[in-house]
PDB file of C-alpha atoms in Angstrom:
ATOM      1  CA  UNK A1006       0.000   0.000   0.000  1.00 67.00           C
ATOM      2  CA  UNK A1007       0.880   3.357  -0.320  1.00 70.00           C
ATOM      3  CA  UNK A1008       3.276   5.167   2.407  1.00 80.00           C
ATOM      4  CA  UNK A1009       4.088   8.696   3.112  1.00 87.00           C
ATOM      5  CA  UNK A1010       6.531   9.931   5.372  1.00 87.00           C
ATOM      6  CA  UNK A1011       6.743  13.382   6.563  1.00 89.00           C
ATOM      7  CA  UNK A1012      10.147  14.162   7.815  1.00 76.00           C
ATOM      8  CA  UNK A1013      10.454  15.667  11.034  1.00 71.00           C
ATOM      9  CA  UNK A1014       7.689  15.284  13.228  1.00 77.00           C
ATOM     10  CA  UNK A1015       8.623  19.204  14.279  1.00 89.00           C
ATOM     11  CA  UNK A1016      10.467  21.682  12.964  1.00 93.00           C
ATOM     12  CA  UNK A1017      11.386  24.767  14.762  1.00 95.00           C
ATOM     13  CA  UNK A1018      13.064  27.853  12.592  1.00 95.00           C
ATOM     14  CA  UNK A1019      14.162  31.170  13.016  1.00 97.00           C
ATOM     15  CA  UNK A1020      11.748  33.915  12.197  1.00 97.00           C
ATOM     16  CA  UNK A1021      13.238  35.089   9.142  1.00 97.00           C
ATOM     17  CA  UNK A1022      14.447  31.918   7.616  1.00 97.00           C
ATOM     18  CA  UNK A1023      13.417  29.383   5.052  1.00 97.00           C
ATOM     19  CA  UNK A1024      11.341  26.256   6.335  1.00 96.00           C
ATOM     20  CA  UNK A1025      12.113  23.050   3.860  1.00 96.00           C
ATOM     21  CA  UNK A1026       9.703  20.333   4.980  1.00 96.00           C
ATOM     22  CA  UNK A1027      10.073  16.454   3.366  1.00 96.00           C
ATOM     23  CA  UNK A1028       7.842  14.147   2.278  1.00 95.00           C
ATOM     24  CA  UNK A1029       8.764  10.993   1.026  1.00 93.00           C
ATOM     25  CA  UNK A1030       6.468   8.568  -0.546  1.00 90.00           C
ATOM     26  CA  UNK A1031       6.879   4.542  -1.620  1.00 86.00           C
ATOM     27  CA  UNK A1032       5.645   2.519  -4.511  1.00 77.00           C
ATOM     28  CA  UNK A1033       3.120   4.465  -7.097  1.00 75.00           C
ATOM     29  CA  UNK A1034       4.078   8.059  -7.797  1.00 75.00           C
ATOM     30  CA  UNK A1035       1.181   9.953  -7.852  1.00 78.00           C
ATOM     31  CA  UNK A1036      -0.423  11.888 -10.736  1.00 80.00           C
ATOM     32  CA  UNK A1037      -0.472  15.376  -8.507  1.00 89.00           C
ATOM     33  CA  UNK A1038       0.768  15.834  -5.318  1.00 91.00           C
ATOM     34  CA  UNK A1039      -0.941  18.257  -3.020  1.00 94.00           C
ATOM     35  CA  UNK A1040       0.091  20.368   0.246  1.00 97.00           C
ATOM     36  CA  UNK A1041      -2.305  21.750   2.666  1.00 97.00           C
ATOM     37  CA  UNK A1042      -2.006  23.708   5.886  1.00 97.00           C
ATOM     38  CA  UNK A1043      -3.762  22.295   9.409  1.00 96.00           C
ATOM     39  CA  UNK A1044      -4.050  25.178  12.803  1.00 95.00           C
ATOM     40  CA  UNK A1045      -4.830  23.298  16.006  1.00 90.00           C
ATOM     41  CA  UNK A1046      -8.436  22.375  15.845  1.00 86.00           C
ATOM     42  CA  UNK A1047      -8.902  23.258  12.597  1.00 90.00           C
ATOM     43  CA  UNK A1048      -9.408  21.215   8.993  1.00 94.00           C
ATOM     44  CA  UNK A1049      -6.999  21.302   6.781  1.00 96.00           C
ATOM     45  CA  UNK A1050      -6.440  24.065   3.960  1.00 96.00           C
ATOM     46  CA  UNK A1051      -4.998  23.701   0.544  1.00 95.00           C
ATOM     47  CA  UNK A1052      -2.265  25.394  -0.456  1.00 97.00           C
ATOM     48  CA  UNK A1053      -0.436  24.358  -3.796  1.00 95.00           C
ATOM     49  CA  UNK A1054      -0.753  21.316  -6.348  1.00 93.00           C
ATOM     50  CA  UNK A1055       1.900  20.192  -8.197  1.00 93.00           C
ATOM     51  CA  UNK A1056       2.062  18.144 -11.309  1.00 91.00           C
ATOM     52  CA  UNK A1057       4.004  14.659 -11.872  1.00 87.00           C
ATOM     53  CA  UNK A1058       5.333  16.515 -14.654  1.00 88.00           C
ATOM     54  CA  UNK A1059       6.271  19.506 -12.826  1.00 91.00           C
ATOM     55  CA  UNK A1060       9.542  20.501 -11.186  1.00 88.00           C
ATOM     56  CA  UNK A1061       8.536  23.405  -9.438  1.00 95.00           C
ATOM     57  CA  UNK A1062       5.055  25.496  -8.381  1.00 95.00           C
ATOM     58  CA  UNK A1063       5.754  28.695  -6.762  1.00 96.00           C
ATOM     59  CA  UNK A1064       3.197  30.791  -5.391  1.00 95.00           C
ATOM     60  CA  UNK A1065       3.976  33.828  -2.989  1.00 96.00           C
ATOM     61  CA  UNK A1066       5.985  32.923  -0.206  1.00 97.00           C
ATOM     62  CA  UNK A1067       5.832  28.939  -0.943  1.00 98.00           C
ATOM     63  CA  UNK A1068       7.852  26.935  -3.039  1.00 98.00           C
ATOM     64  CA  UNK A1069       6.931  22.975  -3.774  1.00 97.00           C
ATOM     65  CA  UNK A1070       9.138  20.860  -5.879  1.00 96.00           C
ATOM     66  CA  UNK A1071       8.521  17.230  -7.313  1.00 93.00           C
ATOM     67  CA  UNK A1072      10.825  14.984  -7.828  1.00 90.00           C
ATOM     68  CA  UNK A1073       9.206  11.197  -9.083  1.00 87.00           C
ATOM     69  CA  UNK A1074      12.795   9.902  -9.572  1.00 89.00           C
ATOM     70  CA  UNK A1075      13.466  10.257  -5.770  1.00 90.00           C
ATOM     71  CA  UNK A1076       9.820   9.651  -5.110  1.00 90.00           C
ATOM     72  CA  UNK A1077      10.256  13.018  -2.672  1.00 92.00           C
ATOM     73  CA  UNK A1078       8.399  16.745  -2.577  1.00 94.00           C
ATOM     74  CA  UNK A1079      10.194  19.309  -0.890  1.00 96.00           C
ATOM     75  CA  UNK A1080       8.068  22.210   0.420  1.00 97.00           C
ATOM     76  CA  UNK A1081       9.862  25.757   1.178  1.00 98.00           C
ATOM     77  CA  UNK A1082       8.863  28.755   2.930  1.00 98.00           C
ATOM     78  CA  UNK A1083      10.959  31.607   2.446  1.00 97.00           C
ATOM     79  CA  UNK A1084      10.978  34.644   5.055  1.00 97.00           C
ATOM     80  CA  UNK A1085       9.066  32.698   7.407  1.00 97.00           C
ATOM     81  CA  UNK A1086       6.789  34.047   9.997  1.00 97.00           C
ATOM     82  CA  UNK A1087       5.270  33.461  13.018  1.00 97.00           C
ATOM     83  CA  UNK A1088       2.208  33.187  11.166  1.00 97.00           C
ATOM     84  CA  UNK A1089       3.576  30.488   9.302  1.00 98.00           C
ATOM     85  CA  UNK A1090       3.413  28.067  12.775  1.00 98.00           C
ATOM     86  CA  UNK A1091       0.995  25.068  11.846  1.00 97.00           C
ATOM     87  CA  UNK A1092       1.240  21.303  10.787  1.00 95.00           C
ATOM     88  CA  UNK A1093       1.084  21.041   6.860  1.00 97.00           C
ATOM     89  CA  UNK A1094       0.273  17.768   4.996  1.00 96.00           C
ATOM     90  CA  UNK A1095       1.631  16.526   2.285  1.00 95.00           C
ATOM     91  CA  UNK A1096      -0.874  14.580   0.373  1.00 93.00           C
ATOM     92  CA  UNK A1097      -0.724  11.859  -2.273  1.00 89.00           C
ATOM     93  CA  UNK A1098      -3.209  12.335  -5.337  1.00 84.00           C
ATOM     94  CA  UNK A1099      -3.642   9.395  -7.801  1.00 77.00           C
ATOM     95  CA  UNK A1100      -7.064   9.689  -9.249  1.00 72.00           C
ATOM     96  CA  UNK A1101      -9.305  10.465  -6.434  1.00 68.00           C
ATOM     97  CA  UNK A1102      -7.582   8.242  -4.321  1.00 75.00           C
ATOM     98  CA  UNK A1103      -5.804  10.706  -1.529  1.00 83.00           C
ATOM     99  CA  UNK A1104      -2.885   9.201   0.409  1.00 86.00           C
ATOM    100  CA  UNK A1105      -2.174  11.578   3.453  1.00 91.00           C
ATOM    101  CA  UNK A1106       1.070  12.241   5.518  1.00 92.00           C
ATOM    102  CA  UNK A1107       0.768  12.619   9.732  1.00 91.00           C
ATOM    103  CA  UNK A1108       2.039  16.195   8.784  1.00 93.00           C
ATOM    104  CA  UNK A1109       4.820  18.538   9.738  1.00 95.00           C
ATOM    105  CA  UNK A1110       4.705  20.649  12.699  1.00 95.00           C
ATOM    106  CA  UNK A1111       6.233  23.954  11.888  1.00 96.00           C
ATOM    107  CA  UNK A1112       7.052  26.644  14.559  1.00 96.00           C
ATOM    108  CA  UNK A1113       8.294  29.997  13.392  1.00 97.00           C
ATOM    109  CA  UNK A1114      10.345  31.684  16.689  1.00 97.00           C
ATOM    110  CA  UNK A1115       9.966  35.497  16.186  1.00 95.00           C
TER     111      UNK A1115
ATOM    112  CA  UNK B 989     -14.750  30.623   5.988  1.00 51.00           C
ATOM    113  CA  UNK B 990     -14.266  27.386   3.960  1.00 59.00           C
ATOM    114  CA  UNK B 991     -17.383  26.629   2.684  1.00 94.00           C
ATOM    115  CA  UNK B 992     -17.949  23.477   4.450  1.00 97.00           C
ATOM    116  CA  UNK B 993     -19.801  23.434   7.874  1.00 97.00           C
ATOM    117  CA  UNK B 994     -19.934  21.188  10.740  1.00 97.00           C
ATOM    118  CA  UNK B 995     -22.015  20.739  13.330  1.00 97.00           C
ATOM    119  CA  UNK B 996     -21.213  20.204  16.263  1.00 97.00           C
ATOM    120  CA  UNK B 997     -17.529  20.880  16.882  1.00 96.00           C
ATOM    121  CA  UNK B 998     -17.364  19.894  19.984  1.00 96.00           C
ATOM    122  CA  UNK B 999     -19.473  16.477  21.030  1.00 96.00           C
ATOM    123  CA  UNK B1000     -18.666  14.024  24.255  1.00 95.00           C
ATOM    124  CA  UNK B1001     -20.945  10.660  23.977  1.00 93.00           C
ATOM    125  CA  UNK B1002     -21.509   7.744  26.173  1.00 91.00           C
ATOM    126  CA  UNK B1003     -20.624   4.297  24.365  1.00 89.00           C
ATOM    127  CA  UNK B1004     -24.238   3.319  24.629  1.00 88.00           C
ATOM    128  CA  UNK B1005     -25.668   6.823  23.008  1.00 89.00           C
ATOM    129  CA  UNK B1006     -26.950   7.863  19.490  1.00 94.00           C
ATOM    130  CA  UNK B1007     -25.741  11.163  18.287  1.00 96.00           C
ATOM    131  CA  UNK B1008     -25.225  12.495  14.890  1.00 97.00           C
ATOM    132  CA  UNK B1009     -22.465  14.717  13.227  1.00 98.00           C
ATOM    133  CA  UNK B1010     -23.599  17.168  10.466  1.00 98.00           C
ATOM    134  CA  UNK B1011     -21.732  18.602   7.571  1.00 98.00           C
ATOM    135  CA  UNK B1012     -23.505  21.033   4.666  1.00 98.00           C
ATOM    136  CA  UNK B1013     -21.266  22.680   1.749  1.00 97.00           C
ATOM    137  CA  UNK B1014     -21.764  25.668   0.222  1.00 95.00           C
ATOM    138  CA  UNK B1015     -19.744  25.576  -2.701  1.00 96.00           C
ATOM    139  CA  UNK B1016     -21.924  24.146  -5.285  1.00 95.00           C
ATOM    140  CA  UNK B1017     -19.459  20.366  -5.433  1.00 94.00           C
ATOM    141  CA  UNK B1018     -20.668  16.907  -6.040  1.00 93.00           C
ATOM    142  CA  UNK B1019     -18.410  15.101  -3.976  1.00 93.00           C
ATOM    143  CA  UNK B1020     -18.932  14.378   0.006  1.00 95.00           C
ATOM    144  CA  UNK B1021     -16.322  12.789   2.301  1.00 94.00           C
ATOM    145  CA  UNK B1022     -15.934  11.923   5.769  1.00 96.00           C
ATOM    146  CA  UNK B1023     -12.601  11.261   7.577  1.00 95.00           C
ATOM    147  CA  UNK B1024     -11.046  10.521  10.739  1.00 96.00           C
ATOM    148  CA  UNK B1025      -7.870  11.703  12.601  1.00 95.00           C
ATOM    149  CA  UNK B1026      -6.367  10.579  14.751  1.00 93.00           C
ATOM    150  CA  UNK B1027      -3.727  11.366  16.984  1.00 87.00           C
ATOM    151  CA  UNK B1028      -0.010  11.258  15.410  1.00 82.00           C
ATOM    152  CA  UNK B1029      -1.809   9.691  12.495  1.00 89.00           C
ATOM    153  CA  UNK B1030      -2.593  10.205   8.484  1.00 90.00           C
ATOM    154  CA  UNK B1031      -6.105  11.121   7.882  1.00 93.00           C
ATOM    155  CA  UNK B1032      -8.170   8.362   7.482  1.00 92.00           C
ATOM    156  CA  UNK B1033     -10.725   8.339   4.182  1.00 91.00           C
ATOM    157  CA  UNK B1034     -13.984   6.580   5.994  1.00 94.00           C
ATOM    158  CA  UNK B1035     -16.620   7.380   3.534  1.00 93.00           C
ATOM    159  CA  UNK B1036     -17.024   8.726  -0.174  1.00 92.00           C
ATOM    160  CA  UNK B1037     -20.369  10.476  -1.679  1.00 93.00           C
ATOM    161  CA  UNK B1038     -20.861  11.276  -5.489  1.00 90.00           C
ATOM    162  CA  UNK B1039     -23.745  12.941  -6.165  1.00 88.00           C
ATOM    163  CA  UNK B1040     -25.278  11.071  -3.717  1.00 86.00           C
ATOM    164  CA  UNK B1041     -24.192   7.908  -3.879  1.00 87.00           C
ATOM    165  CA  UNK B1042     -21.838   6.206  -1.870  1.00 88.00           C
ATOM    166  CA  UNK B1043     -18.747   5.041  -3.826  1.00 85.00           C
ATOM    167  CA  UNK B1044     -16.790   4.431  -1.204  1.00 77.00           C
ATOM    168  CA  UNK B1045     -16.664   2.432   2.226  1.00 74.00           C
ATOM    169  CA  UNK B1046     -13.556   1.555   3.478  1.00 76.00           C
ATOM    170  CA  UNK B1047     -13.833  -1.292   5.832  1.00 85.00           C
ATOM    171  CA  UNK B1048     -15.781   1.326   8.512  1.00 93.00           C
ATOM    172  CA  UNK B1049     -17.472  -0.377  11.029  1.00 93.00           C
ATOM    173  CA  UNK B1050     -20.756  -0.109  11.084  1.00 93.00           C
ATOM    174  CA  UNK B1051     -21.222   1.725  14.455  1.00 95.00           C
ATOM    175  CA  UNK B1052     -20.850   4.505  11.698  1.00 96.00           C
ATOM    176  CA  UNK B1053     -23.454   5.057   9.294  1.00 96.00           C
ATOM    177  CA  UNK B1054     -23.051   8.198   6.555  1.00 96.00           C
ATOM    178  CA  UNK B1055     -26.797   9.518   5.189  1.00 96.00           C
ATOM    179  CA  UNK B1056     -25.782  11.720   2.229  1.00 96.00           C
ATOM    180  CA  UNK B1057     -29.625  12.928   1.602  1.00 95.00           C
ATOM    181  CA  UNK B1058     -28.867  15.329  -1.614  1.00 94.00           C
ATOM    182  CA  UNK B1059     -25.321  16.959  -2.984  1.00 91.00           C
ATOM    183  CA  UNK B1060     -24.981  19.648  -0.259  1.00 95.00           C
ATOM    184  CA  UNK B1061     -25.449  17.958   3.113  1.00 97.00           C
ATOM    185  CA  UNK B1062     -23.886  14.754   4.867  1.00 97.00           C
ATOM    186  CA  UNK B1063     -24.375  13.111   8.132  1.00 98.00           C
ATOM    187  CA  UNK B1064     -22.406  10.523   9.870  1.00 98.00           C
ATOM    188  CA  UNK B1065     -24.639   8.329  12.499  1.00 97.00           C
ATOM    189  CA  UNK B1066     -22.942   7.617  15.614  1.00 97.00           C
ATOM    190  CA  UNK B1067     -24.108   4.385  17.719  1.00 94.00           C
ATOM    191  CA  UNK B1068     -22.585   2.206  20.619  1.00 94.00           C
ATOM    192  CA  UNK B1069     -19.073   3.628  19.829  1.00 94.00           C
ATOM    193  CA  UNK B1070     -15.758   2.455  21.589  1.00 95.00           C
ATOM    194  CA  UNK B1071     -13.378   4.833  23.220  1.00 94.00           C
ATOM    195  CA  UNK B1072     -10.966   4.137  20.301  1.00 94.00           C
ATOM    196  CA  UNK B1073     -13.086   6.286  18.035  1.00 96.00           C
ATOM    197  CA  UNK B1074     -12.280   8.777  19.588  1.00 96.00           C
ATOM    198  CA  UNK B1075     -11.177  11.447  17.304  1.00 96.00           C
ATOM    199  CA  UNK B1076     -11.715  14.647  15.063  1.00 96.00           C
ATOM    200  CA  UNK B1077     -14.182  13.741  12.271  1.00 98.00           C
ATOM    201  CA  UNK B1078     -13.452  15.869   9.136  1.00 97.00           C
ATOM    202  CA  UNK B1079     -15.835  16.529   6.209  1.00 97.00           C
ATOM    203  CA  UNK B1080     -14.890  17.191   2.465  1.00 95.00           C
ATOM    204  CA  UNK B1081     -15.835  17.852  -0.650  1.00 94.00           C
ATOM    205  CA  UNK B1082     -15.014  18.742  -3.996  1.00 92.00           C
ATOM    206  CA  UNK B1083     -15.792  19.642  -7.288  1.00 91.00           C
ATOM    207  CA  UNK B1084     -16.521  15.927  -8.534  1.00 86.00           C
ATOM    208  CA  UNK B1085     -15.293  12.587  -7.797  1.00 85.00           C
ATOM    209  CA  UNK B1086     -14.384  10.344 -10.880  1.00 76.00           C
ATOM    210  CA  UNK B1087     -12.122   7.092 -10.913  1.00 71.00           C
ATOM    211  CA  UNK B1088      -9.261   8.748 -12.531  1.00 70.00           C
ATOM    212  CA  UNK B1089      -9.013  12.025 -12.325  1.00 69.00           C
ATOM    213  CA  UNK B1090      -6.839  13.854 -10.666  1.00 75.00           C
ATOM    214  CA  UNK B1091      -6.293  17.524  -9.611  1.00 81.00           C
ATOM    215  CA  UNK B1092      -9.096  18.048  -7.033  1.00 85.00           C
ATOM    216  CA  UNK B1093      -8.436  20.370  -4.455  1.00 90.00           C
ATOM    217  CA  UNK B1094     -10.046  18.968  -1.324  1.00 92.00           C
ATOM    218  CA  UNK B1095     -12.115  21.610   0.837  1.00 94.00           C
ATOM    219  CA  UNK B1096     -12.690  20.382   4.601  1.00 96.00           C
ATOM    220  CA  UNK B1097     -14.908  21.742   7.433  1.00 97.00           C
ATOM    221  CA  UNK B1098     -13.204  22.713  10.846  1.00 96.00           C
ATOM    222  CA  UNK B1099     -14.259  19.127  12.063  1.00 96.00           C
ATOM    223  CA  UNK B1100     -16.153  17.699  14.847  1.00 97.00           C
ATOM    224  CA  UNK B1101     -13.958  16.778  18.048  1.00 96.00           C
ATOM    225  CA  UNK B1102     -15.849  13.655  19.295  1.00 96.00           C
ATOM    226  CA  UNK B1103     -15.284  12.229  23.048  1.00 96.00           C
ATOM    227  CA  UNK B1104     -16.477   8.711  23.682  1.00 95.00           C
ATOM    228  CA  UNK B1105     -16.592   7.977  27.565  1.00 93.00           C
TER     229      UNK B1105
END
């Protein structure tokens, strides 16, 4: 079955600074691959889609890069800011069928 | 505001009670969902609706029973639940829901936190 792994259960960065957060998958690459933001208590939000046949989706602040060969996306936040502080997902799309990660917990320290 | 509603967010429930959890989206999609997390867990798909119909069940027990009574609202029955389900209950949708396709962006409600004592 499919498995995603979300490096780092936490990650704590500098206010300022660029977050990279991992996530690894195993066996099928997926046809899109999607990251979303979760606050405490709250459902998760979408926040960029990227294409199997993409490299690279920007979009403000956010970076998200694909890489099939290496089975990995990489997920960047540049200038990062206490705002930023949540638990994203990274989440697996291959034709409807959504593979989730346990998520990244990201503090921003001002 | 994300389009998706549930009711309550907050519910604590006996093992032996009845209760139901009620989700209603506002953003015109044909495709319904229901998951669970859980705790240093992924989110767990429970149940799929499209345009009504359930196309999707995966291996819930049936202490849970989804009622998807037209495109816009969803409920998920709650009866003689365990401890163990205790969790935060998330409803979806999106735009449609086709074996296939790809590139739907998944829109989720703020949840329900369910206690079972």
């Amino acid at each position: 079955s499919q498995k995603i792994e979300q490096n780092s259960e936490a990650l704590n960065i500098q206010e300022g600074k660029t977050a990279t957060l991992t996530c690894n998958y195993t066996n099928y690459s997926p046809a899109y691959l999607q990251w979303y933001r979760q606050d405490p208590g709250r459902g998760p939000v979408f926040l960029l889609l990227i294409r199997e046949n993409e490299k690279e989706k920007r979009k403000e602040r956010l970076k998200v890069t694909f890489d099939t060969t290496l089975k990995q996306s990489l997920f960047h936040i540049t200038a990062s800011q206490p705002a930023d502080s949540a638990t994203y997902l990274c989440a697996l799309d291959r034709g409807n069928q959504f593979y989730f990660g346990t998520g990244t917990s990201l503090t921003v320290i001002p | 505001e994300t389009g998706v509603t549930q009711t309550p967010r907050h519910l604590v429930m006996g093992m032996t009670n009845k209760k139901s959890l009620k989700c209603e989206q506002h953003l015109g999609h044909n495709a319904m969902y229901w998951y669970k997390q859980s705790a240093k867990k992924p989110l767990e798909l429970m149940f799929v609706y499209s345009l009504e119909e359930r196309v999707e069940n995966n291996s819930v027990p049936s202490r849970f029973s989804p009622e998807c009574p037209n495109s816009s609202h969803l409920f998920l029955h709650l009866h003689t639940l365990q401890p163990e389900d205790s969790a935060l209950y998330l409803c979806a949708s999106s735009r449609t829901y086709q074996q296939g396709y790809s590139g739907n962006t998944i829109y989720f409600g703020e949840g329900s936190w369910l206690t079972v004592v």
